[in-house]
Every structure is written in structure tokens, then in C-alpha cells.
């Protein structure tokens, strides 16, 4: 993200702002920025007297301000980091007076996870004027694969599109969780080696053959034998393969397939752009469109909605996951 690079550049050039208010739904960048400030503003000798970490659950805005107003000892700056500051959300507006006139030798870092300041209120405007307001937004699922690719490129690695999809499917959109698994891979894989599905399976434990990605592909190709094997595997390992995830992914796939049918321009670039998918996966829609005409796709989407409700206990209480999966496959192919 450009804003992250800008913050890092300011710090590296010795021009830090007095306040960094880090907020938003995605905690990954909030943690990374606060960690960078903690590790790079002060020397190890200076940190003992001039770096303090407070926690929102155990402090108050008044305490934060009192610490921020202190002067550094034998250093140019002191750093005050407030973690889990969202627990101060009820009183956070009382930080206004400090934000309007911050201590120039203090770098105050507020980690306000999963919440945002009200743009209409004084604190937002005061921080915007005197410091840095950083909003960390949650990435959409179709953006996470590209994030993984860029993150790995930054570490000196390449990663296949299928490997990215496997990680997103298994770990969701939590960037911190994904980054932890990527870090594990970098410990055992050299930079000359592409991260493949085989390496993902070996070192992270995600099956390269029995996952929702392969199920979706098999269904798109109307490969009933392969789809049945995957369904059987899911039925035997329900905790690792929850039905709600499977039905949601397939619902998204068929909704995109319906969009595909409605396009006049089926060129790979246009399909990827309109459907919001990696160009690598456009061929799947081309194949599936031949196997499932538009009218059939509409019927499948309706069936998947009913199965989603059954999976949540609506109209079919205590229905076994194995039975739901078999019905799902029967409804589609």
C-alpha cells in the first residue's frame, strides 16, 4: 500500500509525525506499522527510558495523554504505543485537546482495530491536521490472491495462482494468518523455488487434491467421478471442510457463471475484469459455460440457496453433512 510506504519513508528520513492513528477492519497493516515504529525510531539504548506500550483495556485516555506529554530522556523522541485502543472508543474523543496541540517530541501511535473514527467529529479533523490517519480496509476475497503474490514477491519468491487460491480458501482473508503461513514456507523453501500446491500441501497441510477449489473445477467440467471423490473426502473430514464454506464458494462460482453468460465480450481480459477473477481462472468459466446453459445455472443457484438454508438448520434440522454434500452434487450435476 502506498500509504504504508509513505509512513515508512517519513520515519526513515527522520520526519515522523507526532500522532499516528491507525484504524480499520484489517489489523495486519495496523500491527505492521506500529511494529515498524517500535523497532526503528529509537535505538536499543534509548528504548528503555523512552518507549512505552499501553493497552486499551488497562488504561484511559487521560493516562495516554499524561504519558504523551512527558519529555524524552537523552533522545530526540519518546514513543508511546497504545495497543487495542478500540477499547477506549467510548472516551476516545477526549483525546481532541491533545491532538490539537501534540507534544512535538512524542510519537503517539494509536492502534484502533476493527473500528473507525467518525469523520464528522473533532478528533478525526484534529489528527488529520497534526498527524497521520491511516485506515486499513479489509480486502475482498478476490483481492487477497494478488496480495499474496505481491507479498511473496517482496520476500523474493514466486507463487502459482492455484497456490494462492488454496491459501485463501483454507485461511480466508485474514492477512495476518496468511502471512504467518507464508513466513513458515520461507523457512523451508529457497527463493529459487516457486511455491506450488505440492509445497503448500507438504508444509501447511492443505490438500492439493481434496479442496473446494478442485471441487469447483470438477463440477465445472462435469467430472462426476472426481467431484464424488472430493465430496466423500469432505464427508469424512467435516471439521476441515465445513459445508457452509463449500456451498458459499459454489454459489459465488455459479453467480459469476451467470454473469459470464450475459457478457457479449468473452475475451479473457474482459471476463477477468467483469467477474473480478484472476485471468488464470477464466478458462474454468469457458468450460463450465458449455456444460451449464444460462437457464440451468439459474436453477442451480436457486438449489444452492435452499441447501445453504438446510445447512443452517432451516427446514432440515440435524441433517448430516454427508447427506447435504450428496444432495448438493445431485442438484448440480
XYZ file of C-alpha atoms in Angstrom:
333
model
C 0.000 0.000 0.000
C 1.262 3.461 -0.954
C 0.255 4.969 2.394
C 2.298 2.380 4.292
C 5.358 3.153 2.146
C 4.828 6.872 2.774
C 4.749 6.337 6.558
C 7.894 4.193 6.445
C 9.643 6.794 4.287
C 8.785 9.585 6.770
C 10.194 7.599 9.660
C 13.345 6.602 7.791
C 14.027 10.198 6.796
C 13.761 11.390 10.411
C 10.496 13.271 9.875
C 7.977 11.317 11.982
C 4.591 12.797 12.762
C 3.547 13.349 16.411
C 0.428 11.143 16.054
C -0.268 8.004 14.045
C -3.908 6.992 14.374
C -4.173 3.523 12.826
C -7.736 2.295 12.393
C -9.901 -0.079 10.369
C -11.136 -3.622 9.842
C -7.836 -5.168 8.694
C -5.429 -5.462 11.664
C -2.452 -6.647 9.605
C -1.241 -3.207 8.491
C -2.031 -1.652 11.867
C 0.257 -4.212 13.525
C 2.950 -3.841 10.877
C 3.106 -0.033 11.098
C 3.120 0.056 14.900
C 5.793 -2.676 14.938
C 7.923 -0.737 12.445
C 7.733 2.419 14.555
C 8.567 0.434 17.712
C 11.625 -1.129 16.081
C 13.015 1.763 14.052
C 12.510 5.173 15.714
C 14.668 4.654 18.813
C 17.941 2.834 19.341
C 18.005 -0.097 21.751
C 19.696 2.117 24.371
C 17.006 4.813 24.027
C 14.034 2.430 24.256
C 14.478 1.660 27.951
C 13.508 5.176 29.054
C 11.635 6.445 26.017
C 9.368 3.704 24.666
C 6.130 2.725 26.349
C 3.357 0.312 25.363
C -0.125 0.795 26.838
C -3.201 -1.379 26.351
C -6.701 -0.018 25.828
C -8.245 -2.424 28.339
C -5.885 -1.340 31.102
C -5.552 2.392 30.551
C -7.564 5.571 29.981
C -7.317 8.478 27.567
C -6.120 10.664 30.469
C -3.251 8.250 31.154
C -2.369 8.162 27.475
C -2.221 11.971 27.361
C -0.199 12.166 30.586
C 2.411 9.792 29.150
C 2.423 11.529 25.780
C 3.179 14.887 27.434
C 6.390 13.614 29.046
C 9.724 14.706 27.614
C 12.225 12.187 26.247
C 15.346 11.337 28.238
C 18.633 11.580 26.325
C 16.852 11.063 22.991
C 15.150 13.186 20.346
C 11.816 11.396 20.752
C 9.787 9.192 23.013
C 7.390 6.618 21.541
C 4.033 5.823 23.164
C 2.108 2.948 21.568
C -1.496 2.263 22.584
C -2.478 -1.254 21.522
C -6.093 -2.471 21.408
C -7.171 1.184 21.602
C -10.653 0.242 20.345
C -11.460 -0.495 23.998
C -11.253 3.282 24.542
C -13.843 4.014 21.848
C -16.364 5.489 24.298
C -13.925 8.128 25.518
C -11.561 8.454 22.557
C -12.980 11.860 21.587
C -11.468 13.314 24.767
C -8.100 12.974 23.006
C -9.070 16.053 20.934
C -7.284 18.653 23.055
C -4.013 16.729 22.861
C -4.400 16.083 19.124
C -4.888 19.800 18.538
C -1.611 20.596 20.309
C 0.548 17.418 20.411
C 3.928 17.181 22.097
C 6.431 17.563 19.204
C 8.978 15.207 20.818
C 6.425 12.399 21.299
C 5.344 9.896 18.669
C 1.935 8.672 19.793
C 0.697 5.546 17.995
C -2.968 4.616 18.456
C -3.915 1.099 17.272
C -7.701 1.373 16.853
C -8.519 -2.044 15.366
C -11.870 -3.053 13.806
C -13.277 0.466 14.295
C -13.081 3.864 12.628
C -13.257 7.429 13.865
C -16.330 9.430 12.949
C -15.187 11.803 10.196
C -17.692 14.413 11.353
C -16.188 14.733 14.820
C -13.353 16.916 16.081
C -10.816 14.181 16.795
C -10.768 12.990 13.191
C -10.147 16.530 11.937
C -7.551 17.280 14.620
C -5.495 14.148 13.890
C -5.791 14.742 10.165
C -4.268 18.187 10.693
C -1.472 17.345 13.137
C -0.630 13.715 12.391
C -1.439 10.704 10.220
C -4.809 8.994 9.888
C -4.356 5.545 8.425
C -7.403 3.450 7.517
C -6.746 -0.252 6.984
C -9.623 -1.703 4.979
C -10.426 -5.405 4.731
C -9.510 -6.871 1.359
C -12.155 -8.592 -0.721
C -11.559 -12.287 -1.315
C -10.709 -11.706 -4.982
C -8.005 -9.191 -3.941
C -6.219 -11.451 -1.471
C -4.592 -13.690 -4.100
C -2.909 -10.661 -5.649
C -1.826 -9.523 -2.164
C -0.232 -12.944 -1.561
C 1.597 -12.747 -4.889
C 2.945 -9.267 -4.087
C 3.836 -10.235 -0.516
C 5.817 -13.236 -1.727
C 7.496 -11.182 -4.457
C 8.601 -8.775 -1.718
C 10.238 -11.736 0.061
C 11.930 -12.804 -3.182
C 9.576 -15.693 -4.040
C 7.143 -16.546 -6.817
C 3.894 -18.416 -6.149
C 1.490 -20.128 -8.527
C -2.113 -18.841 -8.900
C -3.523 -22.162 -7.679
C -1.364 -21.983 -4.542
C -2.761 -18.510 -3.815
C -6.333 -19.752 -4.181
C -5.657 -22.726 -1.894
C -4.360 -20.386 0.817
C -7.337 -18.037 0.537
C -9.809 -20.899 0.575
C -8.211 -22.515 3.631
C -7.262 -19.407 5.631
C -9.865 -16.866 4.497
C -8.999 -13.185 4.116
C -7.116 -12.753 7.406
C -3.813 -11.287 6.177
C -2.017 -11.880 9.481
C -2.889 -15.578 9.433
C -1.868 -15.893 5.776
C 1.400 -14.033 6.378
C 2.260 -16.367 9.281
C 1.894 -19.393 6.998
C 3.912 -17.695 4.239
C 6.689 -16.990 6.740
C 6.775 -20.704 7.614
C 7.201 -21.530 3.936
C 10.111 -19.126 3.532
C 11.968 -21.001 6.285
C 11.982 -24.240 4.316
C 11.823 -23.152 0.665
C 14.609 -21.360 -1.211
C 13.889 -18.212 -3.207
C 14.732 -20.041 -6.448
C 11.754 -22.370 -5.922
C 8.212 -21.446 -6.958
C 5.612 -22.009 -4.243
C 3.479 -24.811 -5.696
C 0.350 -26.645 -4.473
C 2.610 -29.587 -3.590
C 4.695 -27.394 -1.264
C 1.510 -25.912 0.262
C 0.249 -29.438 0.949
C 3.565 -30.613 2.396
C 4.329 -27.678 4.689
C 0.923 -26.158 5.529
C -1.251 -29.253 5.368
C -3.805 -28.122 2.787
C -4.721 -30.962 0.427
C -3.930 -30.079 -3.188
C -6.469 -32.626 -4.488
C -9.324 -32.541 -1.982
C -10.387 -28.938 -1.530
C -13.161 -26.606 -2.630
C -11.040 -25.239 -5.465
C -10.722 -28.723 -7.010
C -14.406 -29.460 -6.335
C -15.454 -26.304 -8.150
C -13.216 -27.198 -11.091
C -14.528 -30.786 -11.235
C -18.139 -29.589 -11.151
C -17.436 -27.020 -13.862
C -16.015 -29.801 -16.037
C -18.910 -32.125 -15.084
C -16.337 -34.635 -13.872
C -18.762 -36.507 -11.620
C -16.249 -39.176 -10.598
C -13.694 -36.649 -9.324
C -16.370 -34.481 -7.690
C -17.768 -37.541 -5.883
C -14.315 -38.438 -4.507
C -13.894 -34.921 -3.144
C -17.407 -34.940 -1.657
C -16.656 -38.258 0.074
C -13.430 -36.802 1.486
C -15.337 -33.741 2.779
C -17.933 -36.005 4.412
C -15.165 -37.886 6.248
C -13.434 -34.655 7.329
C -16.320 -32.280 8.119
C -14.401 -30.070 10.574
C -11.753 -29.211 7.982
C -14.315 -28.791 5.202
C -17.445 -27.070 6.590
C -20.494 -27.295 4.352
C -21.212 -23.577 4.619
C -17.844 -22.765 3.007
C -18.439 -25.219 0.158
C -21.948 -24.024 -0.641
C -20.883 -20.360 -0.439
C -17.978 -20.874 -2.837
C -20.135 -22.767 -5.332
C -22.886 -20.136 -5.083
C -20.320 -17.461 -5.947
C -18.997 -19.544 -8.840
C -22.411 -20.071 -10.407
C -23.377 -16.425 -9.856
C -20.220 -15.478 -11.782
C -21.057 -18.075 -14.431
C -24.460 -16.435 -14.852
C -22.653 -13.127 -15.383
C -20.382 -14.826 -17.918
C -23.383 -15.999 -19.931
C -24.655 -12.420 -20.062
C -21.416 -10.987 -21.478
C -21.084 -10.041 -25.128
C -17.300 -9.919 -24.894
C -15.851 -13.235 -23.736
C -12.213 -12.268 -24.200
C -10.077 -13.391 -21.210
C -9.201 -9.818 -20.222
C -12.820 -8.649 -20.174
C -14.077 -11.764 -18.351
C -11.395 -11.406 -15.676
C -12.222 -7.723 -15.208
C -16.022 -8.096 -15.056
C -16.046 -11.215 -12.853
C -13.222 -9.967 -10.634
C -11.113 -13.104 -11.066
C -7.500 -13.838 -11.939
C -7.098 -14.318 -15.736
C -5.629 -17.740 -14.893
C -9.144 -18.953 -13.977
C -11.075 -17.605 -16.991
C -10.765 -20.948 -18.765
C -12.816 -22.571 -15.982
C -15.774 -20.348 -16.843
C -15.377 -21.020 -20.576
C -15.555 -24.762 -19.917
C -18.390 -24.512 -17.373
C -20.481 -22.305 -19.682
C -20.514 -25.126 -22.256
C -21.666 -27.619 -19.623
C -24.246 -25.408 -17.928
C -26.515 -23.195 -20.077
C -27.901 -19.998 -18.558
C -31.299 -21.455 -17.627
C -29.640 -24.401 -15.864
C -27.318 -22.047 -13.965
C -30.311 -20.097 -12.640
C -31.859 -23.325 -11.349
C -28.580 -24.370 -9.677
C -28.291 -21.016 -7.896
C -31.824 -21.472 -6.535
C -30.998 -25.008 -5.357
C -27.813 -23.841 -3.674
C -29.772 -21.198 -1.736
C -32.106 -23.895 -0.421
C -29.163 -26.112 0.515
C -27.496 -23.207 2.300
C -30.634 -22.843 4.444
C -30.734 -26.590 5.133
C -27.084 -26.448 6.175
C -28.066 -23.804 8.715
C -30.862 -25.981 10.057
C -33.782 -24.276 8.284
C -36.294 -26.912 7.160
C -33.868 -29.783 7.750
C -32.722 -29.823 11.348
C -29.772 -32.074 12.201
C -29.236 -33.113 8.591
C -25.843 -34.830 8.315
C -23.151 -33.004 6.346
C -22.564 -36.101 4.229
C -26.245 -36.055 3.156
C -26.086 -32.332 2.412
C -22.998 -32.824 0.252
C -24.575 -35.700 -1.686
C -27.700 -33.649 -2.289
C -25.555 -30.716 -3.389
C -23.779 -32.817 -6.010
C -27.031 -34.376 -7.190
C -28.695 -30.963 -7.589
C -25.821 -29.647 -9.695
C -24.662 -32.490 -11.929
